[in-house]
mmCIF file of C-alpha atoms and ligand atoms in Angstrom:
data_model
loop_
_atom_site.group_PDB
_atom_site.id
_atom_site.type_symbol
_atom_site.label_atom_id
_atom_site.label_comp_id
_atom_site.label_asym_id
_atom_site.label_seq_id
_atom_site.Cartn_x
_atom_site.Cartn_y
_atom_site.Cartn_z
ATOM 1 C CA UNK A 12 0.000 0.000 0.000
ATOM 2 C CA UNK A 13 0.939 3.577 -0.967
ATOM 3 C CA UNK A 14 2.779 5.336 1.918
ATOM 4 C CA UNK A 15 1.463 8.773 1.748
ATOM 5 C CA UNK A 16 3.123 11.977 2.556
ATOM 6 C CA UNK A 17 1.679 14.800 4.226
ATOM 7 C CA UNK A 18 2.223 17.164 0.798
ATOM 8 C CA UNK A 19 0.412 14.229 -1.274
ATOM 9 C CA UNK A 20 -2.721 13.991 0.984
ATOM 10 C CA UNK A 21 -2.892 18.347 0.683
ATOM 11 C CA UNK A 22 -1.974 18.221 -3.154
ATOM 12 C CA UNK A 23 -5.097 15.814 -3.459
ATOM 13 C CA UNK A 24 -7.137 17.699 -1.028
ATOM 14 C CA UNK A 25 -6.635 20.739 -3.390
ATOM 15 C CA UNK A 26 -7.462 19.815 -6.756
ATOM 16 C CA UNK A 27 -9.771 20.653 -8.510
ATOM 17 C CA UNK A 28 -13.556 19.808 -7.098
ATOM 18 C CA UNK A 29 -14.708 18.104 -9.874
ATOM 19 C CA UNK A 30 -11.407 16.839 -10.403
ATOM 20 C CA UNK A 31 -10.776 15.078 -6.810
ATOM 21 C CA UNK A 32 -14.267 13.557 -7.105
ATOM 22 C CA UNK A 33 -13.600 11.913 -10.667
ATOM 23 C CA UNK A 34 -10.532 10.325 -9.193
ATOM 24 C CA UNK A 35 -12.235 9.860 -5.852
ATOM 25 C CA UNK A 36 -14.910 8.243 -7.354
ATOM 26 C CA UNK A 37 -12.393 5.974 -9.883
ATOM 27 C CA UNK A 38 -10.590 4.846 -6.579
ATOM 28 C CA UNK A 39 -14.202 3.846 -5.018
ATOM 29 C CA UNK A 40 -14.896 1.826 -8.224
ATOM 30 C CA UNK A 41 -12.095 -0.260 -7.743
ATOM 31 C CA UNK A 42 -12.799 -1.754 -4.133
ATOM 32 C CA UNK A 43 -15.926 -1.337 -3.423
ATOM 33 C CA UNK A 44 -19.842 -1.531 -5.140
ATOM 34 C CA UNK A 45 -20.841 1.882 -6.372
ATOM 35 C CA UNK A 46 -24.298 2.223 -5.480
ATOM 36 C CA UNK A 47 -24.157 -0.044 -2.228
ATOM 37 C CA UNK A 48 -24.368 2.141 1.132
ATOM 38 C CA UNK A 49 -23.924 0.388 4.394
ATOM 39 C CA UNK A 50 -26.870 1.580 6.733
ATOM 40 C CA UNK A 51 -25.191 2.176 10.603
ATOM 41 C CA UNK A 52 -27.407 2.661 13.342
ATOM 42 C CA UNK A 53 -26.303 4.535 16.488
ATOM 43 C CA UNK A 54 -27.877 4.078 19.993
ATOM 44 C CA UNK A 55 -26.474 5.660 23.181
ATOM 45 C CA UNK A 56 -26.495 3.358 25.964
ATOM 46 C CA UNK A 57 -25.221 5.644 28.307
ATOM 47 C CA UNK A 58 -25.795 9.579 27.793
ATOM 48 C CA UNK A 59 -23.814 12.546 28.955
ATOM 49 C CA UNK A 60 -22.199 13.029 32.486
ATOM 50 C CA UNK A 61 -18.746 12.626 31.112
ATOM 51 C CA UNK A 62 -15.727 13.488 32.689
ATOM 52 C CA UNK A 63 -14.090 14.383 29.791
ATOM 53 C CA UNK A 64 -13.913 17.723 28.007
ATOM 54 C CA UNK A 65 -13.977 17.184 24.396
ATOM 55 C CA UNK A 66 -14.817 20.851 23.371
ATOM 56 C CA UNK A 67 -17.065 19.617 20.361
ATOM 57 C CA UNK A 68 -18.872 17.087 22.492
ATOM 58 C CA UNK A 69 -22.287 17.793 24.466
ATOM 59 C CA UNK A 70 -22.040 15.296 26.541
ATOM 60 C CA UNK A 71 -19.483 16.157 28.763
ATOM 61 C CA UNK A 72 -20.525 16.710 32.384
ATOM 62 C CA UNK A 73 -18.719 20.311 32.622
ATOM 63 C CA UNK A 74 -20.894 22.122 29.847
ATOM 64 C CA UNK A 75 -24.584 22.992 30.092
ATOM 65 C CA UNK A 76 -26.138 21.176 27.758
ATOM 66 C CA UNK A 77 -29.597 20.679 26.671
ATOM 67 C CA UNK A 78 -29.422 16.762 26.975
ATOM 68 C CA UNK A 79 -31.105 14.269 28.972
ATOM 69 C CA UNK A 80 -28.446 12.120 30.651
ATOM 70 C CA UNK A 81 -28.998 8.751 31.313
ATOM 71 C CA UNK A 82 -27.638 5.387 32.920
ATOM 72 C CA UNK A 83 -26.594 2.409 30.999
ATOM 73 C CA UNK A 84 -29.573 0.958 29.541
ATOM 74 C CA UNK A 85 -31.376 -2.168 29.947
ATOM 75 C CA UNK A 86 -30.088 -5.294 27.408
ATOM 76 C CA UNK A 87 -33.599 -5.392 26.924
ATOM 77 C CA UNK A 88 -33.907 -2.305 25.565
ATOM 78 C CA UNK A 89 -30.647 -2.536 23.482
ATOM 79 C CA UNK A 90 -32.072 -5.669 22.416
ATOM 80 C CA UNK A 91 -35.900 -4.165 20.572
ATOM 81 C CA UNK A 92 -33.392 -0.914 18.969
ATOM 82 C CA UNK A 93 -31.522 -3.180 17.122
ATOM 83 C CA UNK A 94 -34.004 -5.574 16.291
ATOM 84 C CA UNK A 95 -36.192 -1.825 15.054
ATOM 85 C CA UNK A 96 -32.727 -1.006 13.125
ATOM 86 C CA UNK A 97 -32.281 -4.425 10.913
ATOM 87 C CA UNK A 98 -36.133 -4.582 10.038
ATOM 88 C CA UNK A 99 -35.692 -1.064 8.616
ATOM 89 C CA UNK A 100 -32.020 -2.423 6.780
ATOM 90 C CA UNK A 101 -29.355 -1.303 9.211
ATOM 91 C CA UNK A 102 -26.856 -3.816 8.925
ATOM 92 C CA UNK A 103 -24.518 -2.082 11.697
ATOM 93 C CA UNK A 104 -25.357 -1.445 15.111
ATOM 94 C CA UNK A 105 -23.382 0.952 16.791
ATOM 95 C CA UNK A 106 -23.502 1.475 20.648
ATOM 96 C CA UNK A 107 -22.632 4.532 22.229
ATOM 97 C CA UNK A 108 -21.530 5.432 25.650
ATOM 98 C CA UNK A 109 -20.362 8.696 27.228
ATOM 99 C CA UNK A 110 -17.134 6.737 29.119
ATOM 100 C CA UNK A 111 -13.686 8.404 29.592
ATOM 101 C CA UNK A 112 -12.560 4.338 29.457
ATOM 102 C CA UNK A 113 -14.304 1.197 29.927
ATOM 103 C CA UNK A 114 -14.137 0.201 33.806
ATOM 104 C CA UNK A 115 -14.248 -3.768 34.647
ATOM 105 C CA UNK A 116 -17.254 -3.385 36.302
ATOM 106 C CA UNK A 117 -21.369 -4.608 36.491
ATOM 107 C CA UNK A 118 -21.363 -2.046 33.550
ATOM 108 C CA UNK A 119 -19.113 -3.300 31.562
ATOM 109 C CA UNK A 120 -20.298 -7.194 31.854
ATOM 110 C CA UNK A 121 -24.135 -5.407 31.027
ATOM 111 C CA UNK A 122 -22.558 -4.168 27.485
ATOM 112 C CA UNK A 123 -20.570 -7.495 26.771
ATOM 113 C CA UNK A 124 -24.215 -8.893 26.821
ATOM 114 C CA UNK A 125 -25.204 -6.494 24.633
ATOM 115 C CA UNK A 126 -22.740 -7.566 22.501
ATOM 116 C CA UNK A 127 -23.675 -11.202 22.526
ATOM 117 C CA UNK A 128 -27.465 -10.717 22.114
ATOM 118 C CA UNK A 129 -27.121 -8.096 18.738
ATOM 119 C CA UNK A 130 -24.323 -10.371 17.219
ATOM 120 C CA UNK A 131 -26.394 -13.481 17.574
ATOM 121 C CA UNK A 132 -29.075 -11.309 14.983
ATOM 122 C CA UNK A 133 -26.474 -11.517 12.265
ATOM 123 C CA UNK A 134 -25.806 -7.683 12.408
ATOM 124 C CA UNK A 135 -22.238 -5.802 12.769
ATOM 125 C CA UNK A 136 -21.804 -4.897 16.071
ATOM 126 C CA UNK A 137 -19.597 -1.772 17.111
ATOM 127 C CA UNK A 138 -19.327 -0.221 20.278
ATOM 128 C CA UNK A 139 -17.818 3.368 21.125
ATOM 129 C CA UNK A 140 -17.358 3.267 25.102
ATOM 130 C CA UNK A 141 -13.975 5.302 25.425
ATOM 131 C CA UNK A 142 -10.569 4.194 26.420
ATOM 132 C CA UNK A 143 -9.877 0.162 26.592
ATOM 133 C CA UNK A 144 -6.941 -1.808 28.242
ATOM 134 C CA UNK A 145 -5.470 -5.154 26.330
ATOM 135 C CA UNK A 146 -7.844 -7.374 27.968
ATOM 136 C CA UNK A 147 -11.252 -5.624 27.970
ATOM 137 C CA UNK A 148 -10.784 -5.030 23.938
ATOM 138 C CA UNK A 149 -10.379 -9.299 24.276
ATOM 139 C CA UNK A 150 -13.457 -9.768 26.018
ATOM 140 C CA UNK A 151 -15.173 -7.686 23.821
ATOM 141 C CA UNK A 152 -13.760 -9.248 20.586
ATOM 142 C CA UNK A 153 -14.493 -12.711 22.653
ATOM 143 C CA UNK A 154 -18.216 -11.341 22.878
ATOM 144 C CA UNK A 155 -18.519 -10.950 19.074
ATOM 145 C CA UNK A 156 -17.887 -7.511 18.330
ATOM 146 C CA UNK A 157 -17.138 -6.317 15.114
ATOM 147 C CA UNK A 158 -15.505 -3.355 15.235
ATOM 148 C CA UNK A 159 -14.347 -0.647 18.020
ATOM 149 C CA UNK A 160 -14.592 3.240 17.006
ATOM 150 C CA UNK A 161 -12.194 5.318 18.837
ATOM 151 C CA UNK A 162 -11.816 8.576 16.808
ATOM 152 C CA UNK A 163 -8.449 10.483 16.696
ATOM 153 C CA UNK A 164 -10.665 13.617 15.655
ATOM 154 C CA UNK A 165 -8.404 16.092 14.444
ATOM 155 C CA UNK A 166 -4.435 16.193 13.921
ATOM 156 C CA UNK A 167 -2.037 15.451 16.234
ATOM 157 C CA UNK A 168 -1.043 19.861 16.541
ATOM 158 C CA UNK A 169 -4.391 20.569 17.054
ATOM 159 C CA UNK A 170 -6.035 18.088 19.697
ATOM 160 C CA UNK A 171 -4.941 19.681 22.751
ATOM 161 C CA UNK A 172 -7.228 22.796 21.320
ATOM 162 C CA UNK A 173 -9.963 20.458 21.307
ATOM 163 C CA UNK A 174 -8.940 18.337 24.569
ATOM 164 C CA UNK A 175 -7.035 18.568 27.553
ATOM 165 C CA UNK A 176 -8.075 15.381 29.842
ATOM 166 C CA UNK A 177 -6.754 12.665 26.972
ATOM 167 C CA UNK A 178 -3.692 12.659 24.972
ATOM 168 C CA UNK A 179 -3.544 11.810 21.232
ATOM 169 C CA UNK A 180 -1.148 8.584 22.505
ATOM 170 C CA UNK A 181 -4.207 7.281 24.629
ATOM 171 C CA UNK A 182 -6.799 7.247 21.377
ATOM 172 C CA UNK A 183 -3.517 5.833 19.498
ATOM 173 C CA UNK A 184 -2.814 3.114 22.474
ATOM 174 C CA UNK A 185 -6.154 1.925 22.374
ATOM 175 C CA UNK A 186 -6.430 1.834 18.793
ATOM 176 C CA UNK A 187 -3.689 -0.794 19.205
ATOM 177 C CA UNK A 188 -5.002 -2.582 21.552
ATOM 178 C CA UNK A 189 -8.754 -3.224 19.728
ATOM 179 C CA UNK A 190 -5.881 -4.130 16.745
ATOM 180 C CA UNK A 191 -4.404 -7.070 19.555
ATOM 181 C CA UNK A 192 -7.539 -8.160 20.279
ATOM 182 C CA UNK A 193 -8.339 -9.010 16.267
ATOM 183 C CA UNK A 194 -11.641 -6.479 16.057
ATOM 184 C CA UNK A 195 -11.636 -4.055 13.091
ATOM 185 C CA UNK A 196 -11.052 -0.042 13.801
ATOM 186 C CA UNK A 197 -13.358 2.206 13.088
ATOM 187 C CA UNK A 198 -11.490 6.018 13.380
ATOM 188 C CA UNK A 199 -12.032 8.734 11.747
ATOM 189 C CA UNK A 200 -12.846 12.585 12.873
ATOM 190 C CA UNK A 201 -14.154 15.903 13.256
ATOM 191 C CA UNK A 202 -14.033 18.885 10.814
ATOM 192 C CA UNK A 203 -15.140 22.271 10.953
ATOM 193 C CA UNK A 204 -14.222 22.658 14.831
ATOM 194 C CA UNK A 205 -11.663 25.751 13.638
ATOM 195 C CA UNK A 206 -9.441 23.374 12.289
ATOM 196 C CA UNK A 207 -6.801 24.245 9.319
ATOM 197 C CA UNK A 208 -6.719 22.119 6.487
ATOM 198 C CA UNK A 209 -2.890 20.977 7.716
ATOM 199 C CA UNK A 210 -4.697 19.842 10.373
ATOM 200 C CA UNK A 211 -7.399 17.710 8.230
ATOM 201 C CA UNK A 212 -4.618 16.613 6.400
ATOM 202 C CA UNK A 213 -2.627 15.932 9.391
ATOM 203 C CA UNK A 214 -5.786 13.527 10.932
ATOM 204 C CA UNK A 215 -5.602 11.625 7.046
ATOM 205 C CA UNK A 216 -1.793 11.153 7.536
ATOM 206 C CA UNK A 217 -2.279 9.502 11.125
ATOM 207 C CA UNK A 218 -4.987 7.760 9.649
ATOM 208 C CA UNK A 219 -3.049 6.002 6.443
ATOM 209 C CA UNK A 220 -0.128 5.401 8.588
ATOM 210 C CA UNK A 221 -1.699 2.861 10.933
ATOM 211 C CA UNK A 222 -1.110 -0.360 10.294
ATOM 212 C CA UNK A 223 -3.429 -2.084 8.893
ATOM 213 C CA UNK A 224 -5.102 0.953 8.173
ATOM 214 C CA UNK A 225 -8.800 1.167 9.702
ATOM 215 C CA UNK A 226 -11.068 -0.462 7.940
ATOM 216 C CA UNK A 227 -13.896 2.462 8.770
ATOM 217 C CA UNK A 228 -13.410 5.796 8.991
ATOM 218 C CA UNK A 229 -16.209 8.453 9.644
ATOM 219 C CA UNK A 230 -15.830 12.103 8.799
ATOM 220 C CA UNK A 231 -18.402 14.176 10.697
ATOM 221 C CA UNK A 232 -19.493 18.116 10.246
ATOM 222 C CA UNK A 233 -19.304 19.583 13.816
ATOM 223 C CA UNK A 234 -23.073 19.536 15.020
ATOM 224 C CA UNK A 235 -22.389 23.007 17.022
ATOM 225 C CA UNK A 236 -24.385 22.276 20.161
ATOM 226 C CA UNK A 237 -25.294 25.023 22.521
ATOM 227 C CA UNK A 238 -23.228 24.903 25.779
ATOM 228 C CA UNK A 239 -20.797 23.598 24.371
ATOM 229 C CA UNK A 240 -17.291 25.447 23.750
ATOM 230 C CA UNK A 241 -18.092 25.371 19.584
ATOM 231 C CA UNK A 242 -21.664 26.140 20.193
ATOM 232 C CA UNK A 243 -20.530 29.582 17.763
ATOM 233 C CA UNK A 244 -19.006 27.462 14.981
ATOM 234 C CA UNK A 245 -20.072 27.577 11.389
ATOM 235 C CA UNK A 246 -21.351 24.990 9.577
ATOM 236 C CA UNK A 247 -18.710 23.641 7.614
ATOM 237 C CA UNK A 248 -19.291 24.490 4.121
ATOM 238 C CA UNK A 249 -20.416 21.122 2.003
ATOM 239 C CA UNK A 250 -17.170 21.695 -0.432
ATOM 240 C CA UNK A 251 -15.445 21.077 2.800
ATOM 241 C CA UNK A 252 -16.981 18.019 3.351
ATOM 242 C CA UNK A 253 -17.063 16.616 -0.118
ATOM 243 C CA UNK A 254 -13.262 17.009 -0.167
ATOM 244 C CA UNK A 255 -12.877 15.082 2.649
ATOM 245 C CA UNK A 256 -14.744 12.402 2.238
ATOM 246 C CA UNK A 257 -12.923 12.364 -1.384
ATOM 247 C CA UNK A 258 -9.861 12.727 -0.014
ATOM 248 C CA UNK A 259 -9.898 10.190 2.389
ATOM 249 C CA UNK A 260 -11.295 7.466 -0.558
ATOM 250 C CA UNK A 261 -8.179 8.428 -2.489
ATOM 251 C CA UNK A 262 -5.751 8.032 0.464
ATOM 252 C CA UNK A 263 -7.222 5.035 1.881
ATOM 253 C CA UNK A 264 -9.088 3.194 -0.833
ATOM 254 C CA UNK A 265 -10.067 -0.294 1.054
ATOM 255 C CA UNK A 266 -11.541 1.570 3.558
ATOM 256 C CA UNK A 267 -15.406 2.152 4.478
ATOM 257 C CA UNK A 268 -15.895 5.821 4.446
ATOM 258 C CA UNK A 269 -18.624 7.185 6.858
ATOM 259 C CA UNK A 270 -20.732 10.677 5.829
ATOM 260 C CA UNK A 271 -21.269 10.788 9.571
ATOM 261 C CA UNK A 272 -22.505 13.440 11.547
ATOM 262 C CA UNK A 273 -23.998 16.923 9.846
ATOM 263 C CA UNK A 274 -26.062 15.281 7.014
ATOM 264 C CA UNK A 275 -29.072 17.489 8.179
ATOM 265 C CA UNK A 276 -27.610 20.842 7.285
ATOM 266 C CA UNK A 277 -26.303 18.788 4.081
ATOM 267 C CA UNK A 278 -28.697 18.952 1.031
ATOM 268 C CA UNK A 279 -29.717 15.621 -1.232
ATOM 269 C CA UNK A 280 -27.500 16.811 -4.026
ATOM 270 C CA UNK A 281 -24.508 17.368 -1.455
ATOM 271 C CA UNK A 282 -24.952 13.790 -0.101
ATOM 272 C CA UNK A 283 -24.784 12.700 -3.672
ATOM 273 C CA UNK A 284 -21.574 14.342 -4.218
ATOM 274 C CA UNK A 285 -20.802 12.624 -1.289
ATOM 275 C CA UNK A 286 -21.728 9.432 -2.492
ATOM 276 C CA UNK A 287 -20.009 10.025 -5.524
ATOM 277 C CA UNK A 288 -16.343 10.549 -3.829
ATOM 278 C CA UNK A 289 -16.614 7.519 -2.131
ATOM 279 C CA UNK A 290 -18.699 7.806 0.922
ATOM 280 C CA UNK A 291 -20.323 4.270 1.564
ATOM 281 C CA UNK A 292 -22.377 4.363 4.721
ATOM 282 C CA UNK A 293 -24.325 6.588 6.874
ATOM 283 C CA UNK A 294 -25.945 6.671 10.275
ATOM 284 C CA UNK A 295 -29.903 6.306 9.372
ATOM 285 C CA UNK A 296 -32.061 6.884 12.260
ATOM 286 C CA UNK A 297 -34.322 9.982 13.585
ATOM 287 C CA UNK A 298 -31.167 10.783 15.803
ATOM 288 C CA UNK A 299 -27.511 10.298 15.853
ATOM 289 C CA UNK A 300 -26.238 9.707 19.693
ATOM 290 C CA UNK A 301 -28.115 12.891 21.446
ATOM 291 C CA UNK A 302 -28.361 15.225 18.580
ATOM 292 C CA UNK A 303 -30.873 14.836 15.178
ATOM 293 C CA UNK A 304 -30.109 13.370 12.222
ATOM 294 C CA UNK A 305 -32.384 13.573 8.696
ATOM 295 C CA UNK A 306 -35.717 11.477 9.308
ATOM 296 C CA UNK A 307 -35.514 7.778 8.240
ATOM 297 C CA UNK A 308 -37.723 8.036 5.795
ATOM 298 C CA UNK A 309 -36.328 11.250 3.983
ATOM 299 C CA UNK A 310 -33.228 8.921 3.702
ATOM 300 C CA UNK A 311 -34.989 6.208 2.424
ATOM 301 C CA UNK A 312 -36.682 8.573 -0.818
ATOM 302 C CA UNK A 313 -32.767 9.214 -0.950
ATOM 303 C CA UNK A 314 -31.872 6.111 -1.777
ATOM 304 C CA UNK A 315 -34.231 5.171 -4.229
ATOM 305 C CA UNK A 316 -34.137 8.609 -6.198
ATOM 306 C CA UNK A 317 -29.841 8.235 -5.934
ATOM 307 C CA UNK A 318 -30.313 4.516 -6.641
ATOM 308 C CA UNK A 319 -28.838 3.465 -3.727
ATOM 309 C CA UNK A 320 -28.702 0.573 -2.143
ATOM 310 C CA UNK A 321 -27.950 -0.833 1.638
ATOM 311 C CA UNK A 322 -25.321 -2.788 1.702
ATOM 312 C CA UNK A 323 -25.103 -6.565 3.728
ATOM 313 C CA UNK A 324 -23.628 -6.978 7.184
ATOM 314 C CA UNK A 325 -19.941 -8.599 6.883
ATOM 315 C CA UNK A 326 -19.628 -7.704 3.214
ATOM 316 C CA UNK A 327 -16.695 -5.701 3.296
ATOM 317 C CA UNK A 328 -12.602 -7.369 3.677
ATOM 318 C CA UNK A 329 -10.355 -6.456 6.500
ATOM 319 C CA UNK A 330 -7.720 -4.305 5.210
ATOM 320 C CA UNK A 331 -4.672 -6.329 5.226
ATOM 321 C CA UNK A 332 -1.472 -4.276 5.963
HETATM 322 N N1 SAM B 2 -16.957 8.601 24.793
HETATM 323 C C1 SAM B 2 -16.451 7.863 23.711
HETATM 324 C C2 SAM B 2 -15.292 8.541 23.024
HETATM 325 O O1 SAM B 2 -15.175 9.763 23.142
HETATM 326 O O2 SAM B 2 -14.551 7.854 22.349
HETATM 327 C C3 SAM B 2 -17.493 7.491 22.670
HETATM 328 C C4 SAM B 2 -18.596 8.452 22.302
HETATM 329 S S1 SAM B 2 -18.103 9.955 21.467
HETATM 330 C C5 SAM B 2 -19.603 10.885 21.529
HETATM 331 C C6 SAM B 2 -17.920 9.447 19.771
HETATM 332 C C7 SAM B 2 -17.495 10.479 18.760
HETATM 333 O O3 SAM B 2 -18.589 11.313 18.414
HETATM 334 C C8 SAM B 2 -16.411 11.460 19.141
HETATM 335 O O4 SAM B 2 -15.143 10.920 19.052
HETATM 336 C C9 SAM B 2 -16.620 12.567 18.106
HETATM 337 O O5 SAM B 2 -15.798 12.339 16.984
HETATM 338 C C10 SAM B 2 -18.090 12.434 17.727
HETATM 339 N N2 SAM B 2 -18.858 13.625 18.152
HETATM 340 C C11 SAM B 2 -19.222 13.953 19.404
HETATM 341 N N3 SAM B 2 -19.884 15.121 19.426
HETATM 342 C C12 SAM B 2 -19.953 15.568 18.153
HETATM 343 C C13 SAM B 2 -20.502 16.731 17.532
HETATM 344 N N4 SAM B 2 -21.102 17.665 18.243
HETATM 345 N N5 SAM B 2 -20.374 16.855 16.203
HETATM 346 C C14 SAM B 2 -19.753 15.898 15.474
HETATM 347 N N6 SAM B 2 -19.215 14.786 15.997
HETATM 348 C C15 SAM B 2 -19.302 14.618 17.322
HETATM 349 C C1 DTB B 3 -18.714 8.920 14.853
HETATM 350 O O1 DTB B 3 -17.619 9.209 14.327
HETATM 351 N N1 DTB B 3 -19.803 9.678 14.778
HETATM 352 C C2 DTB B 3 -20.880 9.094 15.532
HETATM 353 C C3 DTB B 3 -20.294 7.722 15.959
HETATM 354 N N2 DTB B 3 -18.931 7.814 15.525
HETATM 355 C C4 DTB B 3 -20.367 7.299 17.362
HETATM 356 C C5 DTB B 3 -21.313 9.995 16.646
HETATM 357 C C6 DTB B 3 -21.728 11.368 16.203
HETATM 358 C C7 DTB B 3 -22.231 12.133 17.390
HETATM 359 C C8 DTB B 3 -22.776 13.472 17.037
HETATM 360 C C9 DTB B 3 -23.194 14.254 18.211
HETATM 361 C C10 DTB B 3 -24.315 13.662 18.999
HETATM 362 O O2 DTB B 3 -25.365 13.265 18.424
HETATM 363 O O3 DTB B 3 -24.228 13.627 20.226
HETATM 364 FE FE1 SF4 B 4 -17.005 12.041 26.801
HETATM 365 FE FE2 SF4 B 4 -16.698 10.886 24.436
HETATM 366 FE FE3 SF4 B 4 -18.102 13.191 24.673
HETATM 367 FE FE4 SF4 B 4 -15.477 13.225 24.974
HETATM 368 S S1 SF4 B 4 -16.588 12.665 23.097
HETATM 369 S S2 SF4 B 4 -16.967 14.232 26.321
HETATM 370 S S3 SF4 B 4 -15.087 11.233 25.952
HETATM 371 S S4 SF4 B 4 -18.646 11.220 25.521
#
């Protein structure tokens, strides 16, 4: 695989539009189905009253936020959401949980279930629950699950802008250790938090220069949330967006790329371009983990007028290094 450079991933990033998503789109042709969209669907199992102070993130403790926190949920309840998410095509379930790190406690067993219960359904299973040690990414990959996200958000420069209680190292050491325990990554980031492009670039190069690369990576638009420090950013412009998500297809060709977060302020035709550089799955679903997302079935007349289709659980390869 292609070692990139940090001046390769910005020359790409500045093409020409039209250009980048020609050759963004070429790239997607050659590893994956055009057409085929993988259909991800987030549930938090655990909401706000984090310790953590992600600047971007409303469910930290320490901002005032207009969320409803709540305590890990029942299995039960984990267990009708994901059975409501594959009758309506999701083929990934994604759990969320507002966790500095996973603690080897009653908790922790509670989510393993979890695990167990969505994985016997035949659906991908992913779970987002903070740090991990060695042995709790085992017992989760021993529980079935799929894939861990863990998102290194921005560049290396600018994460301490974004984050003081976590170092860049921790996301990267337990990126390595859902890697041990034989799961797939999913990590990917944030733009439009007052970012520079070095920086998006900067988040790509970490990104490529994993080993194996992740197999998922999902580029949200900040969702400025009131309370939070960003609450005043703009919405990144679309162009923004669509060069990312091209960018990253070019860079990282094998992987899944995720139009994540911010497809409500994103109109049909920008999805498309989105779709058209290389994006292959989105979070469907009435909300994303506390904050709204475009109705289910808005999405749904999206598909059939782009022609889209989802895509099957477990269809995609592990990226080999
Ligand atoms: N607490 C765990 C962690 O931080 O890894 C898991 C949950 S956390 C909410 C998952 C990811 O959601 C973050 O890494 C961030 O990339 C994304 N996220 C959170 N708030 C967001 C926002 N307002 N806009 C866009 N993405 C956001
Ligand atoms: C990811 O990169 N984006 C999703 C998923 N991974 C967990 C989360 C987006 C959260 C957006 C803000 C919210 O709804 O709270
Ligand atoms: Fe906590 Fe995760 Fe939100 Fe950061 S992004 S405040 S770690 S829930």
């Amino acid at each position: 695989m292609k070692n990139w450079t940090k001046a390769e991933i910005l020359d790409v990033y500045n093409k020409p539009l039209l250009e980048l998503v020609y050759e963004a789109a070429t790239a997607h042709r050659q590893f994956h189905k055009a057409g085929e969209v993988q259909i991800s669907s987030l549930l938090s199992i655990k909401t706000g009253g984090c310790s953590e102070d992600c600047a971007y993130c409303p469910q930290a403790a320490r901002y005032h936020t207009d969320i409803k926190v709540h305590k890990l949920m029942s299995i039960e309840e984990v267990n009708t959401a994901s059975e409501r998410a594959k009758n309506a095509g999701a083929s990934r379930m994604c759990l969320g949980a507002a966790w500095r790190e996973v603690r080897d406690n009653k908790d922790f067993d509670k989510v393993l279930e979890m695990v167990k219960t969505i994985n016997a359904k035949e659906m991908e299973v992913c779970c987002t629950l903070g740090m991990l040690t060695e042995e709790q990414a085992k017992k989760l990959a021993d529980a079935g699950l799929y894939a861990y996200n863990h998102n290194i958000d921005t560049s290396e420069e600018f994460y301490g802008d974004v984050i003081t209680t976590r170092t860049y190292e921790d996301r990267l050491n337990t990126i390595k250790n859902v890697r041990k325990a034989g799961m797939t990554v999913c990590s990917g980031g944030i733009i439009g938090m007052g970012e520079s492009v070095e920086d998006r670039i900067g988040m790509l190069f970490t990104l490529t220069n994993l080993t194996p690369q992740p197999e998922s990576v999902p580029i949200n638009g900040l969702v400025p949330v009131e309370g939070t420090p960003l609450e005043k950013q703009e919405i990144v412009p679309v162009w923004d967006m669509v060069r990312m998500i091209a960018t990253t297809r070019i860079v990282m060709p094998h992987t899944s790329v995720r139009l994540s977060a911010g497809r409500l302020s994103m109109s049909m035709e920008a999805q498309a371009l989105c779709f058209m550089a290389g994006a292959s799955s989105i979070f469907a679903g009435d909300k994303l983990l506390t904050t709204p997302n475009p109705a289910f079935n808005e999405d749904m007349d999206m598909f059939n007028i782009l022609g889209l289709t989802p895509k099957a659980a477990f269809s995609e390869k592990k990226v080999m290094a």
